[in-house]
PDB file of C-alpha atoms in Angstrom:
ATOM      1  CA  UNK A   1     125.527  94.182  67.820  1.00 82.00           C
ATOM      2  CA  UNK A   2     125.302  95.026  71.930  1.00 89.00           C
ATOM      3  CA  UNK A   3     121.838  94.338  73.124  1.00 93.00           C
ATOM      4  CA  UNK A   4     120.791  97.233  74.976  1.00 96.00           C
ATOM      5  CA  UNK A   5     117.079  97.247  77.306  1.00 97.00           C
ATOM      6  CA  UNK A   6     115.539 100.305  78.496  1.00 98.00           C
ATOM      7  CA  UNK A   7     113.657  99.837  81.315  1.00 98.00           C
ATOM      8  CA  UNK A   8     111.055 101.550  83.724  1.00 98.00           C
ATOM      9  CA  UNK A   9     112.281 100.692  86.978  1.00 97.00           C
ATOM     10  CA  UNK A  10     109.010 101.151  89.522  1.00 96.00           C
ATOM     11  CA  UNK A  11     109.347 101.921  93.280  1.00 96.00           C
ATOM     12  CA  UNK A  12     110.422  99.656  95.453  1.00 93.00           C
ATOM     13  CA  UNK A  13     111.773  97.355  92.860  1.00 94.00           C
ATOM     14  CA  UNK A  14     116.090  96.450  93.564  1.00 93.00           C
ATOM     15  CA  UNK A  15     118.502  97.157  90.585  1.00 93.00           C
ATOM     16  CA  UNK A  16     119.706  94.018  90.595  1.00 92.00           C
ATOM     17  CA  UNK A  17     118.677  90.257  89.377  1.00 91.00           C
ATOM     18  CA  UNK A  18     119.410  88.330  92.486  1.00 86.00           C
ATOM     19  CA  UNK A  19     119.878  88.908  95.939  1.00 80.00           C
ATOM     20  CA  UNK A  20     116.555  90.440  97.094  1.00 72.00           C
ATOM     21  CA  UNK A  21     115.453  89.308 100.972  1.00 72.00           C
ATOM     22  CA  UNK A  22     112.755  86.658  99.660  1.00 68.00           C
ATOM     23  CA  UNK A  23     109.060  87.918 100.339  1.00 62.00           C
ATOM     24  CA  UNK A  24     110.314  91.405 101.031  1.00 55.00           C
ATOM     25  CA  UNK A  25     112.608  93.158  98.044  1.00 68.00           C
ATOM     26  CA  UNK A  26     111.141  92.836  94.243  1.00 89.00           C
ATOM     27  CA  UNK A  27     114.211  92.830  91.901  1.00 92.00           C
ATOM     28  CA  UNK A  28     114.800  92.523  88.059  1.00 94.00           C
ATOM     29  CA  UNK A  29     114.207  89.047  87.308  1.00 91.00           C
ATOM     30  CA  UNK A  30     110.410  89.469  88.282  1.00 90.00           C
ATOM     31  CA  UNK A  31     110.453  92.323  85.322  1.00 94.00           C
ATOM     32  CA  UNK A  32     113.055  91.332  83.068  1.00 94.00           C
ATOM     33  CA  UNK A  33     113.657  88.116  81.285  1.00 91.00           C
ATOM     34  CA  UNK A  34     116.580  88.753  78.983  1.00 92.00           C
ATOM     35  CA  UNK A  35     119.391  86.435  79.939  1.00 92.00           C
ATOM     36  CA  UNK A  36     123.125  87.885  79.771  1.00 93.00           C
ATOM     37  CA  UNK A  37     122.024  91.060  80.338  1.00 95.00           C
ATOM     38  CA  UNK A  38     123.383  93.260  83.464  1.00 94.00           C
ATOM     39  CA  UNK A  39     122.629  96.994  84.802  1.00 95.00           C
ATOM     40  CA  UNK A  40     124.571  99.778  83.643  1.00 93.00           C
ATOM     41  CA  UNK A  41     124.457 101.780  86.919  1.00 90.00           C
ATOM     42  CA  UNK A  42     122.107 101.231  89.709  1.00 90.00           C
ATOM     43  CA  UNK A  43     118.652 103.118  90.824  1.00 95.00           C
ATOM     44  CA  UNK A  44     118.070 103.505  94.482  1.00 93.00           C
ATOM     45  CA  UNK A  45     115.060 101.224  95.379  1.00 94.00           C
ATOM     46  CA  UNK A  46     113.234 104.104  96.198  1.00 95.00           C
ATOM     47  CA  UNK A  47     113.759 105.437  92.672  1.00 97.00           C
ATOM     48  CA  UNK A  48     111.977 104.938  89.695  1.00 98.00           C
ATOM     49  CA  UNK A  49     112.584 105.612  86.041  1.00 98.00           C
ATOM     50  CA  UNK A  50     115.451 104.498  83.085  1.00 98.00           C
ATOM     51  CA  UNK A  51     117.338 101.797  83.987  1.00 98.00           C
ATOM     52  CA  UNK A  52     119.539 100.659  81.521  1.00 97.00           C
ATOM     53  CA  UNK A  53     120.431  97.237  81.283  1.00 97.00           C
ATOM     54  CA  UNK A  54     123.203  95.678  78.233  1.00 96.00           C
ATOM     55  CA  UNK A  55     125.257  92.623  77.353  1.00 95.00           C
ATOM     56  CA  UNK A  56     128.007  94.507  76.649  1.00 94.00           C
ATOM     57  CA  UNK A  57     130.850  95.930  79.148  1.00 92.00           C
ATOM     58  CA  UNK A  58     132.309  98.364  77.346  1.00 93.00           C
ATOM     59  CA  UNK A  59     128.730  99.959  76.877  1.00 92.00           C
ATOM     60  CA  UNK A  60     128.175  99.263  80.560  1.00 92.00           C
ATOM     61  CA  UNK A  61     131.377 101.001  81.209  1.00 91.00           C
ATOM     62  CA  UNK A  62     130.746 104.091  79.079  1.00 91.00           C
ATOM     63  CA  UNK A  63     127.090 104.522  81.078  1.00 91.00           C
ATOM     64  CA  UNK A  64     127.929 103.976  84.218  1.00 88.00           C
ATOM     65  CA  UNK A  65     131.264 105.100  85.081  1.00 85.00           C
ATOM     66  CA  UNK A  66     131.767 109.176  86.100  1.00 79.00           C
ATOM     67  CA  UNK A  67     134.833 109.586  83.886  1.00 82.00           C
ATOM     68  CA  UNK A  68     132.457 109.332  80.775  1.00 85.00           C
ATOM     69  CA  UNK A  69     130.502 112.468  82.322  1.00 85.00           C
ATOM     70  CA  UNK A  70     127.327 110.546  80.298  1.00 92.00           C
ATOM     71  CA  UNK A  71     124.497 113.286  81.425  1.00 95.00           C
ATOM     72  CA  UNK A  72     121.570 111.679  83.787  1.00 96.00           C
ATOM     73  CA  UNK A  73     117.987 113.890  84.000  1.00 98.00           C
ATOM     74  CA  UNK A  74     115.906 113.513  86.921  1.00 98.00           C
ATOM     75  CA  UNK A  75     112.059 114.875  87.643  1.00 98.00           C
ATOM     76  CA  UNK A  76     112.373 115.301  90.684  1.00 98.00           C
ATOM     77  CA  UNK A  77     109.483 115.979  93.297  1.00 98.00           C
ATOM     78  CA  UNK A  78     110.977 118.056  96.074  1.00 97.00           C
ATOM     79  CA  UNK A  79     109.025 119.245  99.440  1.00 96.00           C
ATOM     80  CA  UNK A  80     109.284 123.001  99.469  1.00 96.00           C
ATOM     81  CA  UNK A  81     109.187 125.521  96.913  1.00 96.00           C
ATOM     82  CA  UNK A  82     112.269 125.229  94.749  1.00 96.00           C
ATOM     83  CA  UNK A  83     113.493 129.132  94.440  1.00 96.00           C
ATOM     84  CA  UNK A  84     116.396 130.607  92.418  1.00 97.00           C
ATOM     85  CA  UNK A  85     118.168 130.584  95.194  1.00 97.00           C
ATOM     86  CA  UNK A  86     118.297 126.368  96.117  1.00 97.00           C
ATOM     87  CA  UNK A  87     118.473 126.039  92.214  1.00 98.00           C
ATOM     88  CA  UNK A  88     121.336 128.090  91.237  1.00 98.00           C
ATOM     89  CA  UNK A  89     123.005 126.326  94.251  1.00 98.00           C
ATOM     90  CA  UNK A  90     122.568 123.174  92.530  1.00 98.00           C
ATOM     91  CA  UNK A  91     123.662 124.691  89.298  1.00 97.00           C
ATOM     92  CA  UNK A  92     127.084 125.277  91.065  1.00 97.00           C
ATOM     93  CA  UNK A  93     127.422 122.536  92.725  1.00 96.00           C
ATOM     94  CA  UNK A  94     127.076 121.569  96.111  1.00 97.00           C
ATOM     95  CA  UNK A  95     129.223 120.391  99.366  1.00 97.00           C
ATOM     96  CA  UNK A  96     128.248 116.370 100.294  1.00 97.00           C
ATOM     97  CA  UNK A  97     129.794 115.144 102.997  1.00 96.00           C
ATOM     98  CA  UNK A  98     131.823 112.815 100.350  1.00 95.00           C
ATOM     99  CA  UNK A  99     132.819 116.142  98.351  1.00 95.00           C
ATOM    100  CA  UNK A 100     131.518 118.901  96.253  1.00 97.00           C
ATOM    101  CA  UNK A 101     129.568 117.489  93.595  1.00 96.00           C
ATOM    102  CA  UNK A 102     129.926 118.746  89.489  1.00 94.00           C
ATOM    103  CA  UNK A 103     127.867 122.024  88.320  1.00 95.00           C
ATOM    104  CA  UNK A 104     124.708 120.613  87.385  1.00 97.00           C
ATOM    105  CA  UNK A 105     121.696 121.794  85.213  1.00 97.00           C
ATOM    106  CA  UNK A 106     118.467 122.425  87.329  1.00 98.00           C
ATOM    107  CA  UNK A 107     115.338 124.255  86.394  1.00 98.00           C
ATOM    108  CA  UNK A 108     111.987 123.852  88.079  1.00 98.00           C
ATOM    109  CA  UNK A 109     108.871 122.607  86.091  1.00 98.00           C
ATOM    110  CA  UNK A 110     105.444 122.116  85.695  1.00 97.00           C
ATOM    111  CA  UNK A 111     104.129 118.769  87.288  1.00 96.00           C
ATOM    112  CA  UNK A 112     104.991 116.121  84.562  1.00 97.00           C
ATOM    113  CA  UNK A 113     102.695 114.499  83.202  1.00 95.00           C
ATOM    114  CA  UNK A 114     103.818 110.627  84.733  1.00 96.00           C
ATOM    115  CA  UNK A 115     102.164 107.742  85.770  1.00 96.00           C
ATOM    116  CA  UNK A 116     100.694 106.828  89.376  1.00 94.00           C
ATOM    117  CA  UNK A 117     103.172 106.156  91.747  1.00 93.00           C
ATOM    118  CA  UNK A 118     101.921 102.807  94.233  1.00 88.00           C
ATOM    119  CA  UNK A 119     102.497 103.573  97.090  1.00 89.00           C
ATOM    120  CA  UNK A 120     101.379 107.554  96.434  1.00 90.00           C
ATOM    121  CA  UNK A 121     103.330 110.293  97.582  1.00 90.00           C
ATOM    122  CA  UNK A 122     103.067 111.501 101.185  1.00 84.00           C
ATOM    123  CA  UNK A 123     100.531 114.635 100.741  1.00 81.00           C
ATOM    124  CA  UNK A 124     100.617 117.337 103.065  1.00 81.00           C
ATOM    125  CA  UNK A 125      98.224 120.584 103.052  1.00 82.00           C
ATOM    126  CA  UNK A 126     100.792 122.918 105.302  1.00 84.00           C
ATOM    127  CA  UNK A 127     103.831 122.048 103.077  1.00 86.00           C
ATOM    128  CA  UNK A 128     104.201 122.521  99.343  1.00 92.00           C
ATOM    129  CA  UNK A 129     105.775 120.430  96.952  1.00 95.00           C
ATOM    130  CA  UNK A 130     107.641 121.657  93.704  1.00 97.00           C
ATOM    131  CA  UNK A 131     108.847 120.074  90.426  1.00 98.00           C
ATOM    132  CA  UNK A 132     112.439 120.571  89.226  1.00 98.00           C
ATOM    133  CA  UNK A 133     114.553 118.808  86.456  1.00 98.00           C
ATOM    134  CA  UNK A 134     118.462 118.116  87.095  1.00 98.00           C
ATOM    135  CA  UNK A 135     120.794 117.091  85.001  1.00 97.00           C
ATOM    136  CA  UNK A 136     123.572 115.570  86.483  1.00 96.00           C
ATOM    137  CA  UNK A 137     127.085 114.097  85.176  1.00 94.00           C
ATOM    138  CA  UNK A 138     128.069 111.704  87.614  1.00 91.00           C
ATOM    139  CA  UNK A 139     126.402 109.197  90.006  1.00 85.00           C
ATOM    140  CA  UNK A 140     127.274 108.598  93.339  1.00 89.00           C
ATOM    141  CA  UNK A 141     125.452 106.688  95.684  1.00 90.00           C
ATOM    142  CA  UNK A 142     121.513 108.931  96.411  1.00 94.00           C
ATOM    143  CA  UNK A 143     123.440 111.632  95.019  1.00 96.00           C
ATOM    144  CA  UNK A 144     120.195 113.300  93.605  1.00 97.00           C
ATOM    145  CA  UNK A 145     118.561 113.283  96.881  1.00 97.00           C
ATOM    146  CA  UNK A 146     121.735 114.429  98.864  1.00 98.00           C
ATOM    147  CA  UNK A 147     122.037 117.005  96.550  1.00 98.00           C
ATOM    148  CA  UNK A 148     118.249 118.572  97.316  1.00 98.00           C
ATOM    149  CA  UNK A 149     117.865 117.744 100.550  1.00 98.00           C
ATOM    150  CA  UNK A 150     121.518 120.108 101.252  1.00 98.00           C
ATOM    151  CA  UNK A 151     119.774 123.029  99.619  1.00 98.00           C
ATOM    152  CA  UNK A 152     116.707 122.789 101.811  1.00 97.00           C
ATOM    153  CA  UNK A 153     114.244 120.464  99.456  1.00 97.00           C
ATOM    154  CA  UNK A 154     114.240 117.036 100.302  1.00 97.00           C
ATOM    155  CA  UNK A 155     113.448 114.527  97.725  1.00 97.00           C
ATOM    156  CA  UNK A 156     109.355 113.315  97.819  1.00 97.00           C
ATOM    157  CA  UNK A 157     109.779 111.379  94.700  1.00 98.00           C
ATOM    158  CA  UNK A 158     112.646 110.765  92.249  1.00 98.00           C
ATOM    159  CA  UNK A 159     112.169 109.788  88.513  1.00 98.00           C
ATOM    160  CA  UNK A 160     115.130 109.030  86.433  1.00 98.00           C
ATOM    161  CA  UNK A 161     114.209 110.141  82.982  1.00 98.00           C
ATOM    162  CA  UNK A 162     116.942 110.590  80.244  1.00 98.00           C
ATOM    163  CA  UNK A 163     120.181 108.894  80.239  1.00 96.00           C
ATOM    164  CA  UNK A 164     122.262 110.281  77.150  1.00 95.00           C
ATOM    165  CA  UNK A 165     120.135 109.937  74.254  1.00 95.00           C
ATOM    166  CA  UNK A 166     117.861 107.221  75.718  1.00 97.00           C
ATOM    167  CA  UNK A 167     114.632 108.091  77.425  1.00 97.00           C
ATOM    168  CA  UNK A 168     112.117 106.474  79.539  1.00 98.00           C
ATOM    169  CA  UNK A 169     109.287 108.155  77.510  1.00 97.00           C
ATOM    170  CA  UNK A 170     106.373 106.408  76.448  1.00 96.00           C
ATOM    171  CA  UNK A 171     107.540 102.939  78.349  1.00 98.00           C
ATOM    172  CA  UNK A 172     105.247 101.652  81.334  1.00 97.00           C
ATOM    173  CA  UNK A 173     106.587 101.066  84.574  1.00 97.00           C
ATOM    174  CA  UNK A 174     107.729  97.317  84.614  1.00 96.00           C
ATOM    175  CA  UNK A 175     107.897  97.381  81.161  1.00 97.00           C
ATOM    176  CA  UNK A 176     110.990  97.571  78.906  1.00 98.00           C
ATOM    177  CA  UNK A 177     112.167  98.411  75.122  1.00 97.00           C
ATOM    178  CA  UNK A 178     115.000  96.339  73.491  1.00 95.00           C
ATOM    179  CA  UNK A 179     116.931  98.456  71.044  1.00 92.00           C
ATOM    180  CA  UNK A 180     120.307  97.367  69.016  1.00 83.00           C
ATOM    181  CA  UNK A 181     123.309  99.952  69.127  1.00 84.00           C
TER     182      UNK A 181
END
């Protein structure tokens, strides 16, 4: 049986065990003491949400890598209002200076209902903030954030929160759930 670990990555926390500058980046091994165990993708320090983490490559593999097309939600907290314009944009696709990215699924939603992000959100009265959810298929590197921020929404907070079938639902940030698959 693979040994599979779903985690809730907070802010500001590295997606990685080792290599953090000492008194200034947090990274796994503070939350997660499972030896053998390695990430199956990364999460932008500035992200928070599912990380998975497994003892198995080919699992690893079949996550992480874009040929697998494994779907990735995000709740993501944009500045702006996000309009059917921006959003059928990202439904399309859109042009990154490393190349257009896949058709995605993006709808906007109701504030989730989530825990307390330390440090808070910037708040500001003049500018509005908006929810949406995207579903994307592949991963490159602050894709999510590219992606909004070249429709006119930058990215205020970013919240990884299905991978697949697996779901960062009812775990705590810092806190994980071992599963067998």
């Amino acid at each position: 049986m693979s040994r599979l670990i779903l985690l809730n990555k907070p802010f500001g926390v590295l997606s990685q065990f080792t290599g953090g500058k000492e008194g200034v980046d947090d990274t796994l091994a503070h939350l997660v003491d499972v030896p053998g165990v390695y990430p199956a993708g990364r999460l932008d320090k500035d992200s928070e949400g599912l990380l998975l983490l497994t003892d198995d490559g080919r699992l690893q593999s079949r996550i992480a890598e874009p040929r697998y097309k494994m779907a990735k939600t995000y709740l993501v907290q944009v500045e702006g209002e996000a309009d059917d314009d921006a959003l059928e944009k990202l439904a399309r696709g859109v042009e990154l200076n490393d190349g257009m990215t896949r058709p995605a699924r993006a709808k906007p939603i109701d504030p989730p209902p989530v825990w307390e992000r330390e440090p808070p959100v910037r708040f500001r009265k003049s500018v509005p903030d908006s929810w949406i959810a995207l579903e994307i298929t592949e991963g490159r590197n602050r894709q999510v954030r590219r992606m909004t921020a070249t429709v006119g929404l930058p990215t205020l907070r970013l919240i990884r929160w299905r991978i697949g079938d697996w779901s960062v639902d009812g775990i705590a940030p810092g806190s994980y759930r071992e599963i067998e698959v």
